[in-house]
mmCIF file of C-alpha atoms in Angstrom:
data_model
loop_
_atom_site.group_PDB
_atom_site.id
_atom_site.type_symbol
_atom_site.label_atom_id
_atom_site.label_comp_id
_atom_site.label_asym_id
_atom_site.label_seq_id
_atom_site.Cartn_x
_atom_site.Cartn_y
_atom_site.Cartn_z
ATOM 1 C CA UNK A 1 1.684 -17.117 7.914
ATOM 2 C CA UNK A 2 1.137 -18.705 11.325
ATOM 3 C CA UNK A 3 2.674 -22.113 11.976
ATOM 4 C CA UNK A 4 0.100 -23.760 9.703
ATOM 5 C CA UNK A 5 -1.780 -21.082 7.736
ATOM 6 C CA UNK A 6 -2.293 -17.392 6.900
ATOM 7 C CA UNK A 7 -2.520 -14.798 9.668
ATOM 8 C CA UNK A 8 -5.466 -12.934 8.108
ATOM 9 C CA UNK A 9 -8.753 -14.156 6.621
ATOM 10 C CA UNK A 10 -12.048 -12.813 5.300
ATOM 11 C CA UNK A 11 -15.430 -14.428 5.903
ATOM 12 C CA UNK A 12 -17.849 -13.466 3.126
ATOM 13 C CA UNK A 13 -21.428 -13.467 4.430
ATOM 14 C CA UNK A 14 -23.699 -15.308 1.970
ATOM 15 C CA UNK A 15 -26.781 -15.703 4.177
ATOM 16 C CA UNK A 16 -28.703 -13.018 2.306
ATOM 17 C CA UNK A 17 -28.449 -15.118 -0.853
ATOM 18 C CA UNK A 18 -27.545 -18.748 -0.213
ATOM 19 C CA UNK A 19 -29.383 -18.754 3.094
ATOM 20 C CA UNK A 20 -32.590 -16.926 2.275
ATOM 21 C CA UNK A 21 -33.118 -18.684 -1.060
ATOM 22 C CA UNK A 22 -33.506 -21.936 0.881
ATOM 23 C CA UNK A 23 -36.270 -20.538 3.107
ATOM 24 C CA UNK A 24 -39.829 -20.149 1.827
ATOM 25 C CA UNK A 25 -40.417 -16.985 3.840
ATOM 26 C CA UNK A 26 -39.685 -13.713 2.039
ATOM 27 C CA UNK A 27 -37.732 -11.403 4.330
ATOM 28 C CA UNK A 28 -38.783 -7.745 3.902
ATOM 29 C CA UNK A 29 -36.290 -5.501 2.119
ATOM 30 C CA UNK A 30 -35.989 -3.241 5.161
ATOM 31 C CA UNK A 31 -34.878 -6.173 7.308
ATOM 32 C CA UNK A 32 -32.327 -7.242 4.701
ATOM 33 C CA UNK A 33 -30.905 -3.720 4.793
ATOM 34 C CA UNK A 34 -30.790 -3.901 8.602
ATOM 35 C CA UNK A 35 -28.887 -7.182 8.247
ATOM 36 C CA UNK A 36 -26.362 -5.604 5.854
ATOM 37 C CA UNK A 37 -25.915 -2.570 8.091
ATOM 38 C CA UNK A 38 -25.437 -4.602 11.269
ATOM 39 C CA UNK A 39 -23.005 -7.007 9.584
ATOM 40 C CA UNK A 40 -21.044 -4.019 8.317
ATOM 41 C CA UNK A 41 -21.037 -2.458 11.786
ATOM 42 C CA UNK A 42 -19.684 -5.750 13.151
ATOM 43 C CA UNK A 43 -16.736 -5.473 10.767
ATOM 44 C CA UNK A 44 -17.783 -7.660 7.815
ATOM 45 C CA UNK A 45 -16.556 -6.167 4.554
ATOM 46 C CA UNK A 46 -17.691 -8.752 1.991
ATOM 47 C CA UNK A 47 -21.392 -9.622 1.712
ATOM 48 C CA UNK A 48 -23.279 -11.508 -1.014
ATOM 49 C CA UNK A 49 -26.520 -9.539 -1.037
ATOM 50 C CA UNK A 50 -28.653 -11.599 -3.437
ATOM 51 C CA UNK A 51 -28.976 -13.055 -6.913
ATOM 52 C CA UNK A 52 -30.251 -11.751 -10.221
ATOM 53 C CA UNK A 53 -32.659 -14.533 -11.104
ATOM 54 C CA UNK A 54 -36.317 -14.290 -12.217
ATOM 55 C CA UNK A 55 -38.572 -13.314 -9.292
ATOM 56 C CA UNK A 56 -40.992 -16.126 -10.203
ATOM 57 C CA UNK A 57 -38.222 -18.644 -9.463
ATOM 58 C CA UNK A 58 -36.864 -17.052 -6.287
ATOM 59 C CA UNK A 59 -39.238 -14.433 -4.906
ATOM 60 C CA UNK A 60 -37.058 -14.380 -1.785
ATOM 61 C CA UNK A 61 -34.411 -12.515 -3.812
ATOM 62 C CA UNK A 62 -36.611 -10.291 -5.979
ATOM 63 C CA UNK A 63 -35.324 -7.141 -4.256
ATOM 64 C CA UNK A 64 -31.627 -7.821 -4.920
ATOM 65 C CA UNK A 65 -31.158 -4.537 -6.809
ATOM 66 C CA UNK A 66 -32.507 -2.527 -3.874
ATOM 67 C CA UNK A 67 -30.395 -4.353 -1.301
ATOM 68 C CA UNK A 68 -27.314 -3.993 -3.514
ATOM 69 C CA UNK A 69 -27.924 -0.251 -3.895
ATOM 70 C CA UNK A 70 -28.076 0.097 -0.112
ATOM 71 C CA UNK A 71 -24.915 -1.958 0.408
ATOM 72 C CA UNK A 72 -23.069 0.292 -2.009
ATOM 73 C CA UNK A 73 -23.635 3.273 0.318
ATOM 74 C CA UNK A 74 -21.417 1.694 3.009
ATOM 75 C CA UNK A 75 -17.759 2.714 2.553
ATOM 76 C CA UNK A 76 -15.376 -0.164 1.946
ATOM 77 C CA UNK A 77 -18.058 -2.845 1.678
ATOM 78 C CA UNK A 78 -17.634 -5.204 -1.282
ATOM 79 C CA UNK A 79 -21.125 -6.296 -2.320
ATOM 80 C CA UNK A 80 -21.421 -9.373 -4.516
ATOM 81 C CA UNK A 81 -24.315 -11.109 -6.282
ATOM 82 C CA UNK A 82 -24.828 -14.518 -7.827
ATOM 83 C CA UNK A 83 -25.692 -14.593 -11.547
ATOM 84 C CA UNK A 84 -26.677 -17.842 -13.287
ATOM 85 C CA UNK A 85 -26.436 -16.536 -16.860
ATOM 86 C CA UNK A 86 -25.702 -13.594 -19.152
ATOM 87 C CA UNK A 87 -29.040 -11.927 -18.457
ATOM 88 C CA UNK A 88 -28.361 -11.933 -14.730
ATOM 89 C CA UNK A 89 -24.837 -10.669 -15.358
ATOM 90 C CA UNK A 90 -26.185 -7.768 -17.401
ATOM 91 C CA UNK A 91 -28.338 -6.760 -14.427
ATOM 92 C CA UNK A 92 -25.314 -6.996 -12.131
ATOM 93 C CA UNK A 93 -23.342 -4.757 -14.490
ATOM 94 C CA UNK A 94 -26.188 -2.245 -14.705
ATOM 95 C CA UNK A 95 -26.369 -2.093 -10.915
ATOM 96 C CA UNK A 96 -22.602 -1.804 -10.450
ATOM 97 C CA UNK A 97 -22.009 -4.892 -8.294
ATOM 98 C CA UNK A 98 -18.427 -5.182 -7.098
ATOM 99 C CA UNK A 99 -18.362 -8.903 -7.867
ATOM 100 C CA UNK A 100 -20.587 -11.449 -9.573
ATOM 101 C CA UNK A 101 -20.349 -15.144 -8.833
ATOM 102 C CA UNK A 102 -21.237 -17.493 -11.698
ATOM 103 C CA UNK A 103 -22.032 -20.993 -10.361
ATOM 104 C CA UNK A 104 -20.824 -24.068 -12.219
ATOM 105 C CA UNK A 105 -21.457 -27.629 -11.050
ATOM 106 C CA UNK A 106 -18.585 -30.003 -11.744
ATOM 107 C CA UNK A 107 -21.212 -32.757 -11.600
ATOM 108 C CA UNK A 108 -22.913 -32.959 -14.994
ATOM 109 C CA UNK A 109 -26.101 -34.347 -13.413
ATOM 110 C CA UNK A 110 -26.275 -31.540 -10.845
ATOM 111 C CA UNK A 111 -25.496 -28.932 -13.487
ATOM 112 C CA UNK A 112 -28.389 -30.079 -15.674
ATOM 113 C CA UNK A 113 -30.759 -30.247 -12.687
ATOM 114 C CA UNK A 114 -29.725 -26.895 -11.252
ATOM 115 C CA UNK A 115 -28.920 -24.742 -14.297
ATOM 116 C CA UNK A 116 -30.248 -26.779 -17.228
ATOM 117 C CA UNK A 117 -26.793 -26.498 -18.804
ATOM 118 C CA UNK A 118 -23.800 -28.830 -19.000
ATOM 119 C CA UNK A 119 -20.653 -27.667 -17.191
ATOM 120 C CA UNK A 120 -18.994 -26.747 -20.489
ATOM 121 C CA UNK A 121 -22.048 -24.748 -21.533
ATOM 122 C CA UNK A 122 -21.635 -22.753 -18.336
ATOM 123 C CA UNK A 123 -17.989 -22.124 -19.256
ATOM 124 C CA UNK A 124 -19.180 -20.766 -22.628
ATOM 125 C CA UNK A 125 -21.656 -18.528 -20.788
ATOM 126 C CA UNK A 126 -18.800 -17.128 -18.699
ATOM 127 C CA UNK A 127 -16.998 -16.183 -21.906
ATOM 128 C CA UNK A 128 -20.094 -14.223 -22.997
ATOM 129 C CA UNK A 129 -20.314 -12.593 -19.569
ATOM 130 C CA UNK A 130 -16.658 -11.552 -19.777
ATOM 131 C CA UNK A 131 -17.251 -10.040 -23.223
ATOM 132 C CA UNK A 132 -20.241 -8.097 -21.892
ATOM 133 C CA UNK A 133 -18.248 -6.904 -18.875
ATOM 134 C CA UNK A 134 -15.385 -5.695 -21.053
ATOM 135 C CA UNK A 135 -17.707 -4.033 -23.569
ATOM 136 C CA UNK A 136 -19.353 -2.129 -20.731
ATOM 137 C CA UNK A 137 -16.000 -0.950 -19.407
ATOM 138 C CA UNK A 138 -17.038 -2.259 -16.002
ATOM 139 C CA UNK A 139 -14.742 -3.033 -13.074
ATOM 140 C CA UNK A 140 -17.071 -5.774 -11.754
ATOM 141 C CA UNK A 141 -15.072 -8.912 -10.982
ATOM 142 C CA UNK A 142 -16.181 -12.329 -12.246
ATOM 143 C CA UNK A 143 -15.794 -15.313 -9.927
ATOM 144 C CA UNK A 144 -16.431 -18.793 -11.253
ATOM 145 C CA UNK A 145 -17.804 -20.892 -8.414
ATOM 146 C CA UNK A 146 -17.104 -24.594 -8.976
ATOM 147 C CA UNK A 147 -19.741 -26.485 -7.000
ATOM 148 C CA UNK A 148 -20.144 -30.201 -6.199
ATOM 149 C CA UNK A 149 -16.348 -30.248 -6.174
ATOM 150 C CA UNK A 150 -16.254 -33.160 -3.718
ATOM 151 C CA UNK A 151 -19.156 -35.238 -5.016
ATOM 152 C CA UNK A 152 -22.844 -35.053 -5.759
ATOM 153 C CA UNK A 153 -26.019 -36.687 -4.430
ATOM 154 C CA UNK A 154 -27.277 -37.108 -8.009
ATOM 155 C CA UNK A 155 -24.122 -38.319 -9.756
ATOM 156 C CA UNK A 156 -22.029 -39.677 -6.919
ATOM 157 C CA UNK A 157 -18.295 -39.312 -7.420
ATOM 158 C CA UNK A 158 -16.888 -36.259 -9.207
ATOM 159 C CA UNK A 159 -13.324 -36.758 -10.420
ATOM 160 C CA UNK A 160 -10.729 -34.316 -9.115
ATOM 161 C CA UNK A 161 -9.330 -34.077 -12.629
ATOM 162 C CA UNK A 162 -12.710 -32.829 -13.886
ATOM 163 C CA UNK A 163 -12.918 -30.222 -11.114
ATOM 164 C CA UNK A 164 -9.447 -28.950 -11.977
ATOM 165 C CA UNK A 165 -10.195 -28.949 -15.715
ATOM 166 C CA UNK A 166 -13.341 -26.889 -15.250
ATOM 167 C CA UNK A 167 -11.633 -24.508 -12.850
ATOM 168 C CA UNK A 168 -8.930 -23.778 -15.432
ATOM 169 C CA UNK A 169 -11.548 -23.556 -18.203
ATOM 170 C CA UNK A 170 -13.418 -20.847 -16.266
ATOM 171 C CA UNK A 171 -10.240 -18.797 -15.969
ATOM 172 C CA UNK A 172 -9.429 -19.340 -19.647
ATOM 173 C CA UNK A 173 -12.965 -18.175 -20.519
ATOM 174 C CA UNK A 174 -12.421 -14.898 -18.706
ATOM 175 C CA UNK A 175 -13.244 -15.365 -15.022
ATOM 176 C CA UNK A 176 -10.989 -13.227 -12.849
ATOM 177 C CA UNK A 177 -10.895 -15.827 -10.099
ATOM 178 C CA UNK A 178 -12.463 -19.107 -9.020
ATOM 179 C CA UNK A 179 -13.756 -20.759 -5.855
ATOM 180 C CA UNK A 180 -14.458 -24.351 -4.823
ATOM 181 C CA UNK A 181 -17.660 -25.433 -3.081
ATOM 182 C CA UNK A 182 -18.730 -28.595 -1.265
ATOM 183 C CA UNK A 183 -22.341 -28.096 -2.305
ATOM 184 C CA UNK A 184 -23.827 -31.217 -0.735
ATOM 185 C CA UNK A 185 -21.472 -31.769 2.185
ATOM 186 C CA UNK A 186 -19.417 -34.740 0.953
ATOM 187 C CA UNK A 187 -15.976 -33.289 1.774
ATOM 188 C CA UNK A 188 -13.643 -34.325 4.579
ATOM 189 C CA UNK A 189 -10.453 -32.572 5.731
ATOM 190 C CA UNK A 190 -8.124 -34.950 3.896
ATOM 191 C CA UNK A 191 -9.954 -34.549 0.571
ATOM 192 C CA UNK A 192 -10.063 -30.780 1.095
ATOM 193 C CA UNK A 193 -6.315 -30.586 1.637
ATOM 194 C CA UNK A 194 -5.696 -32.747 -1.414
ATOM 195 C CA UNK A 195 -7.999 -30.913 -3.841
ATOM 196 C CA UNK A 196 -7.251 -27.393 -2.631
ATOM 197 C CA UNK A 197 -3.547 -28.193 -2.688
ATOM 198 C CA UNK A 198 -3.762 -29.325 -6.321
ATOM 199 C CA UNK A 199 -5.944 -26.358 -7.249
ATOM 200 C CA UNK A 200 -3.587 -23.825 -5.681
ATOM 201 C CA UNK A 201 -0.623 -25.479 -7.398
ATOM 202 C CA UNK A 202 -2.482 -25.048 -10.700
ATOM 203 C CA UNK A 203 -3.857 -21.504 -10.421
ATOM 204 C CA UNK A 204 -2.257 -19.989 -7.300
ATOM 205 C CA UNK A 205 -4.062 -17.088 -5.656
ATOM 206 C CA UNK A 206 -6.698 -17.034 -8.402
ATOM 207 C CA UNK A 207 -8.323 -19.735 -6.268
ATOM 208 C CA UNK A 208 -9.890 -17.093 -4.068
ATOM 209 C CA UNK A 209 -12.523 -18.689 -1.836
ATOM 210 C CA UNK A 210 -13.760 -21.868 -0.133
ATOM 211 C CA UNK A 211 -17.462 -22.636 0.349
ATOM 212 C CA UNK A 212 -18.417 -25.465 2.702
ATOM 213 C CA UNK A 213 -21.682 -26.892 3.972
ATOM 214 C CA UNK A 214 -21.942 -28.498 7.400
ATOM 215 C CA UNK A 215 -24.154 -31.325 6.164
ATOM 216 C CA UNK A 216 -22.322 -34.051 8.065
ATOM 217 C CA UNK A 217 -20.735 -31.958 10.794
ATOM 218 C CA UNK A 218 -17.357 -31.411 9.112
ATOM 219 C CA UNK A 219 -17.780 -27.849 7.866
ATOM 220 C CA UNK A 220 -15.378 -26.182 10.308
ATOM 221 C CA UNK A 221 -12.827 -28.996 9.966
ATOM 222 C CA UNK A 222 -12.966 -28.581 6.201
ATOM 223 C CA UNK A 223 -12.520 -24.809 6.473
ATOM 224 C CA UNK A 224 -9.507 -25.418 8.707
ATOM 225 C CA UNK A 225 -8.028 -27.810 6.136
ATOM 226 C CA UNK A 226 -8.503 -25.238 3.360
ATOM 227 C CA UNK A 227 -6.895 -22.555 5.545
ATOM 228 C CA UNK A 228 -3.876 -24.833 5.947
ATOM 229 C CA UNK A 229 -3.417 -24.791 2.156
ATOM 230 C CA UNK A 230 -3.307 -20.973 2.188
ATOM 231 C CA UNK A 231 -6.953 -20.052 1.577
ATOM 232 C CA UNK A 232 -7.846 -16.693 3.149
ATOM 233 C CA UNK A 233 -11.486 -16.213 2.088
ATOM 234 C CA UNK A 234 -14.437 -18.326 3.181
ATOM 235 C CA UNK A 235 -18.170 -18.192 2.503
ATOM 236 C CA UNK A 236 -20.487 -18.666 5.475
ATOM 237 C CA UNK A 237 -24.086 -18.000 6.552
ATOM 238 C CA UNK A 238 -25.120 -16.444 9.836
ATOM 239 C CA UNK A 239 -27.016 -19.082 11.864
ATOM 240 C CA UNK A 240 -25.952 -21.714 9.302
ATOM 241 C CA UNK A 241 -29.003 -21.232 7.105
ATOM 242 C CA UNK A 242 -29.027 -22.410 3.513
ATOM 243 C CA UNK A 243 -28.398 -25.755 1.923
ATOM 244 C CA UNK A 244 -28.947 -27.471 -1.395
ATOM 245 C CA UNK A 245 -32.289 -28.580 -2.873
ATOM 246 C CA UNK A 246 -30.574 -31.699 -4.234
ATOM 247 C CA UNK A 247 -29.416 -32.806 -0.765
ATOM 248 C CA UNK A 248 -32.743 -33.300 1.059
ATOM 249 C CA UNK A 249 -32.572 -33.000 4.827
ATOM 250 C CA UNK A 250 -29.056 -31.577 4.740
ATOM 251 C CA UNK A 251 -28.114 -28.801 7.113
ATOM 252 C CA UNK A 252 -26.935 -25.501 5.782
ATOM 253 C CA UNK A 253 -23.728 -23.604 5.228
ATOM 254 C CA UNK A 254 -20.870 -23.269 7.659
ATOM 255 C CA UNK A 255 -22.065 -20.924 10.402
ATOM 256 C CA UNK A 256 -20.510 -17.466 10.171
ATOM 257 C CA UNK A 257 -20.225 -16.858 13.884
ATOM 258 C CA UNK A 258 -18.694 -20.291 14.557
ATOM 259 C CA UNK A 259 -16.152 -19.877 11.742
ATOM 260 C CA UNK A 260 -15.235 -16.378 12.926
ATOM 261 C CA UNK A 261 -14.766 -17.675 16.453
ATOM 262 C CA UNK A 262 -12.563 -20.562 15.317
ATOM 263 C CA UNK A 263 -10.347 -18.345 13.177
ATOM 264 C CA UNK A 264 -9.909 -15.741 15.888
ATOM 265 C CA UNK A 265 -9.174 -18.387 18.530
ATOM 266 C CA UNK A 266 -6.368 -19.599 16.250
ATOM 267 C CA UNK A 267 -4.917 -16.085 16.085
ATOM 268 C CA UNK A 268 -6.199 -15.341 12.570
ATOM 269 C CA UNK A 269 -7.226 -11.691 12.240
ATOM 270 C CA UNK A 270 -10.617 -11.161 10.573
ATOM 271 C CA UNK A 271 -11.546 -7.670 11.758
ATOM 272 C CA UNK A 272 -14.958 -8.837 12.974
ATOM 273 C CA UNK A 273 -16.623 -8.278 16.341
ATOM 274 C CA UNK A 274 -17.944 -11.716 17.294
ATOM 275 C CA UNK A 275 -20.295 -10.528 20.082
ATOM 276 C CA UNK A 276 -21.852 -8.110 17.573
ATOM 277 C CA UNK A 277 -22.396 -11.023 15.166
ATOM 278 C CA UNK A 278 -24.124 -12.977 17.919
ATOM 279 C CA UNK A 279 -26.396 -10.003 18.599
ATOM 280 C CA UNK A 280 -27.264 -9.832 14.902
ATOM 281 C CA UNK A 281 -27.943 -13.578 14.875
ATOM 282 C CA UNK A 282 -30.457 -13.083 17.672
ATOM 283 C CA UNK A 283 -32.284 -10.439 15.633
ATOM 284 C CA UNK A 284 -32.338 -12.675 12.561
ATOM 285 C CA UNK A 285 -33.640 -15.579 14.651
ATOM 286 C CA UNK A 286 -36.610 -13.351 15.508
ATOM 287 C CA UNK A 287 -37.184 -12.471 11.854
ATOM 288 C CA UNK A 288 -37.008 -16.164 10.905
ATOM 289 C CA UNK A 289 -38.989 -17.551 13.837
ATOM 290 C CA UNK A 290 -39.946 -21.162 13.160
ATOM 291 C CA UNK A 291 -37.110 -21.773 10.696
ATOM 292 C CA UNK A 292 -34.343 -24.267 11.469
ATOM 293 C CA UNK A 293 -31.163 -22.478 12.512
ATOM 294 C CA UNK A 294 -27.762 -23.987 13.227
ATOM 295 C CA UNK A 295 -24.527 -23.266 15.063
ATOM 296 C CA UNK A 296 -22.849 -23.994 18.382
ATOM 297 C CA UNK A 297 -21.449 -20.693 19.635
ATOM 298 C CA UNK A 298 -24.867 -19.116 20.181
ATOM 299 C CA UNK A 299 -25.851 -22.012 22.453
ATOM 300 C CA UNK A 300 -22.723 -22.094 24.613
ATOM 301 C CA UNK A 301 -21.882 -18.405 24.419
ATOM 302 C CA UNK A 302 -18.450 -16.834 24.509
ATOM 303 C CA UNK A 303 -16.170 -17.748 27.413
ATOM 304 C CA UNK A 304 -16.356 -14.759 29.753
ATOM 305 C CA UNK A 305 -12.602 -14.159 29.757
ATOM 306 C CA UNK A 306 -12.547 -14.018 25.927
ATOM 307 C CA UNK A 307 -15.306 -11.495 25.340
ATOM 308 C CA UNK A 308 -13.073 -8.380 25.351
ATOM 309 C CA UNK A 309 -10.505 -9.925 22.979
ATOM 310 C CA UNK A 310 -13.134 -11.038 20.459
ATOM 311 C CA UNK A 311 -14.851 -7.654 20.354
ATOM 312 C CA UNK A 312 -12.385 -6.165 17.885
ATOM 313 C CA UNK A 313 -12.575 -3.104 15.672
ATOM 314 C CA UNK A 314 -13.232 -3.650 11.999
ATOM 315 C CA UNK A 315 -10.203 -3.404 9.726
#
């Protein structure tokens, strides 16, 4: 630990899923593979490559199996996918994903709008997914992602006690680990410290990841607050793309390059070459010309004296 948090952290890139699903444009498979390869070359070792959902619902992610197969050729890369139900999980198992994330909204209203299931029905689905995983003899990990953990634009307040109950229920149903997400950007650093502190006291290191959106400009502050509670894994999107369809006008996820820069400035080792990430961001900006991108580091650039220290070898 440093004076206030862990000395190492992992930033899981989720732009290929959470980011691209929020953009109408369908990025060609070859460019997605270029993205994976360049992120890997920059030192990223955890990437969410897509989601197994019907192509008619999200044509942007219809090639998830192909992108996953490519990611699996890169040594040491942990490729994850999002699966909303048992059918999607079966596809993830067939394709040998290292990890599948099953989203659950702690907000009942958001859960019904997003998944057409109540939160407890999602917990029951996780139990079926665990049974299928075990029957297949698969090593694929199951992560239960508890979204709207800090509130919801549809429902309003979401009780901390309900978030903690559902988090424990996911683990009891067979999830290997859980994560907490501020889906619509309601969190603040104090609420993050409080909820993540309670969650870690309840389940320890099985609380494996924090997922923040920068909707109201507090994404990095919230990530910092989670880091102070001992969290070492964070989701982020290159160029801050993404968002939530139930938070109209909201900006996207915490920006990967900004989060990497903040962590490394604080002395937290991530194994990622920040200048290489910025070069990849520039390529992606060309692929997504006309789309709204976010982030601060790309505008200001790296301080000249820091460039050699932030260009680190992957670990």
